[in-house]
Coordinates of C-alpha atoms in Angstrom, one line a residue:
X29 CA 126.9 135.1 132.6
X30 CA 125.2 134.4 135.7
X31 CA 124.1 137.1 138.2
X32 CA 127.1 135.9 140.8
X33 CA 129.5 136.3 138.2
X34 CA 128.2 139.6 137.2
X35 CA 128.2 140.8 141.0
X36 CA 131.8 139.6 141.7
X37 CA 133.2 140.9 138.3
X38 CA 131.6 144.6 139.5
X39 CA 133.2 144.4 142.8
X40 CA 136.4 143.3 141.1
X41 CA 136.4 146.5 139.0
X42 CA 135.2 149.0 142.0
X43 CA 138.3 147.1 143.8
X44 CA 141.1 147.7 141.2
X45 CA 140.0 150.6 138.7
X46 CA 142.0 153.0 140.5
X47 CA 144.9 151.1 142.1
X48 CA 148.2 150.5 139.6
X49 CA 147.4 146.9 139.3
X50 CA 145.4 146.7 136.1
X51 CA 141.5 146.5 136.4
X52 CA 141.3 144.9 132.9
X53 CA 143.9 142.6 133.7
X54 CA 141.7 141.5 136.8
X55 CA 138.5 141.2 135.1
X56 CA 140.1 139.1 132.5
X57 CA 142.0 136.9 135.0
X58 CA 138.9 136.2 137.2
X59 CA 136.4 135.8 134.6
X60 CA 138.5 133.0 133.2
X61 CA 140.1 131.4 135.9
X62 CA 136.6 131.3 138.1
X63 CA 134.1 131.3 135.3
X64 CA 135.8 129.7 132.5
X65 CA 135.6 132.4 129.7
X66 CA 136.4 135.7 129.0
X67 CA 134.0 138.7 129.6
X68 CA 135.2 140.8 127.1
X69 CA 136.6 144.2 126.6
X70 CA 133.0 145.3 125.6
X71 CA 131.9 144.6 128.9
X72 CA 134.9 145.5 130.8
X73 CA 134.6 148.8 129.3
X74 CA 130.8 149.2 130.2
X75 CA 131.3 148.5 133.9
X76 CA 134.1 150.9 134.3
X77 CA 131.4 153.8 133.4
X78 CA 130.0 153.0 137.3
X79 CA 133.9 153.5 138.8
X80 CA 134.0 156.9 136.7
X81 CA 130.5 157.8 137.9
X82 CA 131.9 157.7 141.4
X83 CA 135.2 159.8 140.3
X84 CA 133.0 162.5 139.1
X85 CA 130.6 162.5 142.4
X86 CA 134.4 162.5 144.2
X87 CA 135.7 165.3 142.3
X88 CA 132.8 167.0 141.6
X89 CA 133.3 170.8 143.2
X90 CA 136.4 170.3 141.1
X91 CA 135.1 169.3 137.7
X92 CA 132.6 172.1 138.0
X93 CA 135.2 174.7 139.3
X94 CA 137.6 173.2 136.1
X95 CA 134.6 173.5 134.0
X96 CA 133.7 177.2 134.7
X97 CA 137.1 178.0 134.1
X98 CA 137.5 176.3 130.8
X99 CA 134.0 178.3 129.5
X100 CA 135.4 181.5 130.7
X101 CA 138.6 181.2 129.1
X102 CA 136.9 180.4 125.8
X103 CA 135.6 183.7 125.6
X104 CA 137.4 185.9 127.8
X105 CA 141.0 186.2 127.2
X106 CA 141.7 187.7 130.5
X107 CA 141.0 184.5 132.5
X108 CA 143.2 182.4 130.8
X109 CA 145.9 182.9 133.3
X110 CA 143.8 180.8 135.8
X111 CA 145.5 177.8 136.7
X112 CA 141.8 175.7 136.3
X113 CA 141.4 177.2 132.9
X114 CA 145.1 175.5 131.7
X115 CA 144.6 172.3 133.8
X116 CA 140.9 171.6 132.0
X117 CA 143.1 171.8 128.8
X118 CA 145.6 169.4 130.0
X119 CA 142.8 166.8 130.7
X120 CA 141.1 167.4 127.1
X121 CA 144.5 167.1 125.2
X122 CA 146.0 164.3 127.8
X123 CA 142.8 162.1 126.9
X124 CA 143.6 162.2 123.2
X125 CA 146.1 159.5 123.0
X126 CA 144.0 156.8 124.2
X127 CA 141.1 158.0 122.3
X128 CA 142.5 157.9 119.1
X129 CA 144.6 154.7 119.7
X130 CA 141.4 152.9 121.1
X131 CA 139.7 153.5 117.7
X132 CA 142.7 152.5 115.7
X133 CA 143.5 149.3 117.7
X134 CA 139.9 148.5 118.6
X135 CA 139.9 144.8 116.9
X136 CA 143.1 144.3 118.5
X137 CA 142.1 145.5 121.7
X138 CA 139.5 142.9 121.6
X139 CA 141.1 139.8 120.5
X140 CA 144.8 139.5 120.4
X141 CA 146.2 142.0 123.2
X142 CA 143.6 139.9 125.7
X143 CA 145.7 137.0 125.7
X144 CA 146.9 136.1 129.2
X145 CA 150.5 135.6 128.4
X146 CA 150.8 138.9 127.4
X147 CA 148.6 140.5 130.5
X148 CA 151.1 138.1 132.8
X149 CA 154.5 139.5 131.3
X150 CA 153.1 143.4 131.0
X151 CA 152.0 143.2 134.8
X152 CA 155.3 142.1 135.7
X153 CA 157.5 144.6 133.1
X154 CA 155.4 147.7 134.1
X155 CA 155.5 146.8 137.6
X156 CA 159.3 147.2 137.5
X157 CA 158.7 150.8 135.9
X158 CA 156.7 151.7 138.7
X159 CA 159.2 150.2 141.0
X160 CA 161.9 152.6 139.3
X161 CA 159.8 155.8 139.5
X162 CA 158.7 155.5 142.9
X163 CA 161.9 154.8 144.2
X164 CA 163.7 157.6 142.0
X165 CA 160.4 160.3 142.4
X166 CA 161.7 163.8 143.2
X167 CA 158.3 164.4 144.2
X168 CA 159.0 168.1 143.7
X169 CA 155.8 169.4 141.9
X170 CA 152.2 169.7 142.4
X171 CA 151.6 171.6 139.3
X172 CA 151.0 170.1 135.9
X173 CA 152.4 171.5 132.8
X174 CA 151.5 171.1 129.0
X175 CA 154.4 168.3 128.7
X176 CA 153.2 166.4 131.5
X177 CA 149.9 166.4 130.2
X178 CA 150.9 164.6 126.8
X179 CA 153.5 162.3 128.4
X180 CA 150.8 161.1 131.1
X181 CA 148.4 160.9 128.4
X182 CA 150.7 158.7 126.0
X183 CA 151.3 156.7 129.3
X184 CA 147.3 156.5 129.9
X185 CA 146.9 155.1 126.0
X186 CA 149.4 152.1 127.2
X187 CA 146.6 150.5 129.2
X188 CA 144.8 149.5 126.3
X189 CA 146.8 146.6 126.8
X190 CA 145.7 144.5 129.7
X191 CA 148.1 144.6 132.6
X192 CA 149.5 147.9 132.0
X193 CA 146.7 149.6 134.2
X194 CA 145.3 153.1 133.5
X195 CA 146.1 154.6 137.0
X196 CA 149.6 152.8 136.9
X197 CA 150.7 154.1 133.8
X198 CA 149.7 157.5 134.5
X199 CA 151.2 157.3 138.0
X200 CA 154.4 156.1 136.9
X201 CA 154.8 158.9 134.1
X202 CA 153.8 161.6 136.8
X203 CA 156.6 160.3 139.3
X204 CA 159.1 160.0 136.6
X205 CA 158.0 163.6 135.8
X206 CA 158.6 165.0 139.6
X207 CA 155.1 165.4 140.1
X208 CA 154.3 164.7 143.8
X209 CA 152.2 161.0 144.2
X210 CA 148.9 163.1 145.2
X211 CA 149.1 165.5 142.2
X212 CA 149.8 162.7 139.9
X213 CA 146.8 160.9 141.6
X214 CA 144.7 163.4 141.2
X215 CA 145.5 164.2 137.4
X216 CA 145.0 160.4 136.6
X217 CA 141.9 160.3 138.1
X218 CA 140.8 163.4 136.3
X219 CA 142.4 162.1 133.4
X220 CA 140.6 159.2 133.1
X221 CA 136.9 160.5 132.6
X222 CA 136.7 161.5 129.1
X223 CA 138.7 158.3 127.9
X224 CA 137.0 155.8 130.1
X225 CA 133.4 157.3 129.5
X226 CA 133.7 157.7 125.5
X227 CA 135.0 153.8 125.7
X228 CA 132.0 152.8 127.6
X229 CA 129.6 154.5 125.9
X230 CA 131.3 153.4 122.5
X231 CA 131.3 149.8 123.8
X232 CA 127.6 149.6 124.9
X233 CA 126.3 148.2 121.1
X234 CA 128.8 145.7 121.6
X235 CA 127.7 144.2 124.9
X236 CA 124.1 144.5 123.7
X237 CA 125.1 142.0 120.8
X238 CA 125.2 138.7 122.6
X239 CA 126.3 136.3 119.9
X240 CA 129.9 136.4 120.3
X241 CA 132.0 134.1 122.3
X242 CA 133.0 134.0 126.2
X243 CA 130.7 135.3 128.8
X244 CA 127.7 137.3 127.6
X245 CA 126.1 139.6 130.4
X246 CA 122.3 140.6 130.0
X247 CA 121.2 144.2 130.0
X248 CA 120.4 144.0 133.7
X249 CA 123.2 142.2 134.6
X250 CA 125.4 144.7 133.4
X251 CA 123.5 147.4 134.9
X252 CA 123.9 145.6 138.2
X253 CA 127.8 145.3 138.0
X254 CA 128.3 148.9 137.1
X255 CA 126.3 150.1 139.8
X256 CA 128.3 147.9 142.0
X257 CA 131.5 148.8 140.7
X258 CA 130.5 152.7 141.6
X259 CA 129.8 151.6 145.4
X260 CA 132.9 149.9 145.6
X261 CA 135.1 152.9 143.3
X262 CA 133.7 155.2 145.4
X263 CA 135.3 153.9 148.5
X264 CA 138.5 153.3 146.6
X265 CA 138.7 156.6 145.6
X266 CA 139.2 158.1 149.0
X267 CA 141.1 155.4 150.5
X268 CA 143.8 155.6 147.6
X269 CA 144.3 159.5 147.9
X270 CA 144.8 158.9 152.0
X271 CA 147.4 156.2 151.3
X272 CA 149.5 158.0 148.5
X273 CA 149.8 160.9 150.5
X274 CA 151.7 158.8 153.1
X275 CA 152.8 155.9 151.3
X276 CA 154.9 154.6 148.4
X277 CA 153.4 152.3 145.6
X278 CA 155.9 149.6 146.8
X279 CA 152.9 147.1 147.6
X280 CA 151.4 147.4 144.3
X281 CA 154.5 146.7 142.7
X282 CA 155.1 143.5 144.5
X283 CA 151.6 142.7 144.0
X284 CA 151.8 143.0 140.1
X285 CA 155.1 140.8 139.9
X286 CA 153.2 138.1 142.2
X287 CA 150.3 138.0 140.2
X288 CA 152.3 137.7 137.3
X289 CA 154.3 135.1 138.3
X290 CA 151.2 132.9 139.6
X291 CA 149.8 133.4 136.0
X292 CA 152.7 132.3 134.2
X293 CA 152.7 129.4 136.2
X294 CA 149.2 128.7 135.5
X295 CA 149.5 128.9 131.8
X296 CA 152.3 127.0 131.6
X297 CA 150.9 123.8 133.4
X298 CA 147.9 124.7 131.1
X299 CA 145.4 125.2 134.2
X300 CA 144.4 128.3 132.4
X301 CA 144.0 128.8 128.2
X302 CA 145.7 131.8 127.5
X303 CA 143.2 132.7 124.8

């Protein structure tokens, strides 16, 4: 990997992580189309640490409030009625599916599921789900329940397939469950923190091993790409929360369909190698 490629992929990660368009799909597509090779699932997981650091800083007060409420509730039963104590547990419980499935299907995630035909089809299929959820959403609630955390956690786990989109999956599930857009987005951001940090740290040894196929980044390049994704991602967090409070997700639906269709065309004509 060159320094230019590392910078571009860091920018792509920062721009796409929080939008329901799949950052892993964009890293996969950009690295293959522009640079002629796959940057790999491990590199993608590690540079996601930058965007999650942006979430932690942006939601620092909320995260601190949830942590203090959770620790108080562990040792004092009288404080367990606090909504923040419950929300902290919802984040923990919602993070379990992607953590377990990520370990079980580690090899498939880093190989077969990165086939660009799968990415193209999944981009379009889940665009339809997002469109239906957005058009039929009741937007009636801003408080989560245990049921919400489990179902949105399962939806997040589907993002192990490039093209689904972690945020897209959780936002779609949240809308189907009746949450308003801002509440679904905020929980989506919080839910990502344990899963993404776990995946990133778990993948560091694989990034350090540069003997595999595809684009291989050096340690300095990986650090810079992660830092770039942090800066760009921080700006995107603030923008997305403002956007979803006033707009639907249909612009992202049409973008996903268009990208998936273009990618299918490139694959069918042999311009891009699916593997």
